[in-house]
Amino acid sequence: MPRITPSLWFDTEGKEAAEFYVSVFPNSGIRRVTFYGEAGPREAGTVLTVEFVLDGQPYTAINGGPDFTFDEAISFQIDCADQDEVDYYWAKLSEGGAEGPCGWLKDKYGLSWQVVPAVLTELLTDPDEGRSQRAMKAMLGMKKLDVAALRAAAEQA
């Protein structure tokens, strides 16, 4: 089966972004950096691609120019075990970026992330529709997701 590797298009900050991402996630590292040569289209010696791994998942960053930018149509979801993980990833990735609704944020490079506690799936798929809907309503009013508040909302009668 072929390996699917997300490729992230940057103007010039692909290496900087990759270094940032590998500093945030465990079991991560930069594997290879390639450079533009004399054939161009950018100046010879500037970074072309960066192959990196985030917690075992391979990625490629390409410095392709300003033609394309990120939007919310693509995001990366981080499944967090608990509030501590939510807090950690939210703080690291939102620094210099922008907080969004319902656990979404954009990092300083414009890439969208969903920082989601495991309990959210449990609550939203609860067979008790009332619990599920109360948790959904609570989530819709949050930026960073709050595990205790989601649980409390689900429990309300």
Coordinates of C-alpha atoms in Angstrom, one line a residue:
M1 CA 0.0 0.0 0.0
P2 CA 1.4 3.4 -0.9
R3 CA 2.3 5.8 1.9
I4 CA 0.3 9.1 1.9
T5 CA 2.4 12.1 3.0
P6 CA 0.8 15.5 3.6
S7 CA 2.7 18.2 1.7
L8 CA 2.5 21.7 3.1
W9 CA 3.1 24.6 0.8
F10 CA 4.9 27.6 2.2
D11 CA 6.3 30.8 0.7
T12 CA 9.8 30.7 2.2
E13 CA 9.3 29.5 5.8
G14 CA 9.0 25.7 5.3
K15 CA 12.1 24.9 7.3
E16 CA 11.3 27.3 10.1
A17 CA 7.8 25.8 10.3
A18 CA 9.1 22.2 10.3
E19 CA 11.5 23.1 13.1
F20 CA 8.7 24.6 15.1
Y21 CA 6.4 21.6 14.6
V22 CA 9.0 19.1 15.6
S23 CA 9.7 21.1 18.8
V24 CA 6.0 20.8 19.7
F25 CA 5.3 17.1 19.1
P26 CA 7.0 14.1 20.7
N27 CA 8.8 11.5 18.6
S28 CA 9.4 14.0 15.8
G29 CA 12.3 15.2 13.7
I30 CA 13.6 16.6 10.5
R31 CA 14.7 13.8 8.1
R32 CA 16.0 15.7 5.0
V33 CA 16.3 19.2 3.6
T34 CA 16.7 19.8 -0.1
F35 CA 17.7 23.0 -1.9
Y36 CA 17.0 24.8 -5.1
G37 CA 19.8 24.5 -7.6
E38 CA 20.8 26.5 -10.6
A39 CA 17.7 25.4 -12.5
G40 CA 15.6 27.5 -10.2
P41 CA 13.0 28.8 -10.2
R42 CA 14.2 30.3 -6.9
E43 CA 17.7 31.3 -5.9
A44 CA 20.1 28.4 -5.8
G45 CA 20.9 27.3 -2.3
T46 CA 17.5 28.3 -0.8
V47 CA 15.5 25.6 0.9
L48 CA 13.2 23.7 -1.5
T49 CA 11.7 21.0 0.7
V50 CA 11.9 19.7 4.2
E51 CA 10.9 16.1 5.0
F52 CA 9.9 15.8 8.7
V53 CA 8.0 13.5 11.0
L54 CA 5.5 14.5 13.7
D55 CA 4.9 11.6 16.2
G56 CA 5.5 9.0 13.5
Q57 CA 3.5 10.7 10.7
P58 CA 5.7 11.9 7.7
Y59 CA 5.2 15.4 6.2
T60 CA 6.9 17.4 3.5
A61 CA 7.1 21.2 3.5
I62 CA 7.8 22.9 0.2
N63 CA 8.9 26.5 -0.2
G64 CA 7.0 27.0 -3.4
G65 CA 6.3 30.7 -3.3
P66 CA 3.5 33.0 -2.3
D67 CA 0.9 31.6 -4.8
F68 CA -0.9 29.4 -2.3
T69 CA -1.8 29.8 1.3
F70 CA -3.6 27.7 3.9
D71 CA -7.2 27.9 4.8
E72 CA -9.6 26.0 7.0
A73 CA -10.6 23.6 4.3
I74 CA -7.6 21.5 5.5
S75 CA -6.8 21.1 9.2
F76 CA -4.9 18.6 11.4
Q77 CA -6.7 17.1 14.4
I78 CA -4.8 16.4 17.5
D79 CA -6.5 13.8 19.7
C80 CA -5.7 14.7 23.2
A81 CA -6.0 12.3 26.2
D82 CA -6.9 15.0 28.7
Q83 CA -7.1 18.7 29.6
D84 CA -3.3 18.9 30.1
E85 CA -2.7 17.8 26.5
V86 CA -5.3 20.2 25.2
D87 CA -3.7 23.1 27.2
Y88 CA -0.2 22.2 26.0
Y89 CA -1.0 21.9 22.3
W90 CA -3.3 24.9 22.4
A91 CA -0.7 27.1 24.0
K92 CA 2.1 26.0 21.7
L93 CA 0.2 26.1 18.5
S94 CA -1.9 29.3 19.0
E95 CA 1.1 31.4 20.1
G96 CA 1.5 34.0 17.3
G97 CA -1.5 32.6 15.6
A98 CA -5.3 33.0 16.1
E99 CA -7.8 31.1 18.3
G100 CA -10.9 29.9 16.6
P101 CA -14.2 28.4 17.7
C102 CA -14.8 24.8 18.8
G103 CA -11.2 23.8 19.5
W104 CA -9.9 25.2 16.2
L105 CA -6.9 27.5 15.9
K106 CA -4.5 28.8 13.2
D107 CA -0.8 28.7 14.0
K108 CA 1.6 31.4 13.2
Y109 CA 2.1 30.0 9.7
G110 CA -1.6 30.0 9.0
L111 CA -2.1 26.2 9.3
S112 CA -5.3 25.1 11.0
W113 CA -5.4 22.7 13.9
Q114 CA -8.2 21.1 15.8
V115 CA -7.2 20.4 19.5
V116 CA -9.7 17.8 20.6
P117 CA -10.0 16.0 24.0
A118 CA -10.9 12.3 23.7
V119 CA -13.9 12.9 25.9
L120 CA -15.5 15.1 23.2
T121 CA -16.1 12.1 20.9
E122 CA -17.4 10.1 23.9
L123 CA -19.9 12.8 24.8
L124 CA -21.0 13.6 21.2
T125 CA -21.7 9.9 20.5
D126 CA -23.5 9.3 23.8
P127 CA -26.6 7.2 23.2
D128 CA -28.5 9.7 25.4
E129 CA -29.3 12.4 22.9
G130 CA -29.9 15.0 25.6
R131 CA -26.3 14.5 26.9
S132 CA -24.9 14.6 23.4
Q133 CA -26.8 17.8 22.5
R134 CA -25.8 19.6 25.7
A135 CA -22.2 18.7 25.1
M136 CA -22.4 20.0 21.5
K137 CA -24.0 23.2 22.6
A138 CA -21.3 23.8 25.2
M139 CA -18.6 23.0 22.6
L140 CA -20.1 25.5 20.2
G141 CA -19.6 28.3 22.8
M142 CA -15.9 27.5 23.4
K143 CA -12.6 28.4 21.8
K144 CA -10.2 26.1 23.6
L145 CA -12.1 23.1 24.7
D146 CA -12.6 22.6 28.4
V147 CA -13.1 19.0 29.5
A148 CA -14.7 19.8 32.8
A149 CA -17.1 22.2 31.3
L150 CA -18.1 19.7 28.5
R151 CA -18.7 17.0 31.1
A152 CA -20.7 19.4 33.3
A153 CA -22.8 20.5 30.4
A154 CA -23.6 16.9 29.4
E155 CA -24.6 16.1 33.0
Q156 CA -27.1 18.9 33.3
A157 CA -30.7 17.9 33.5

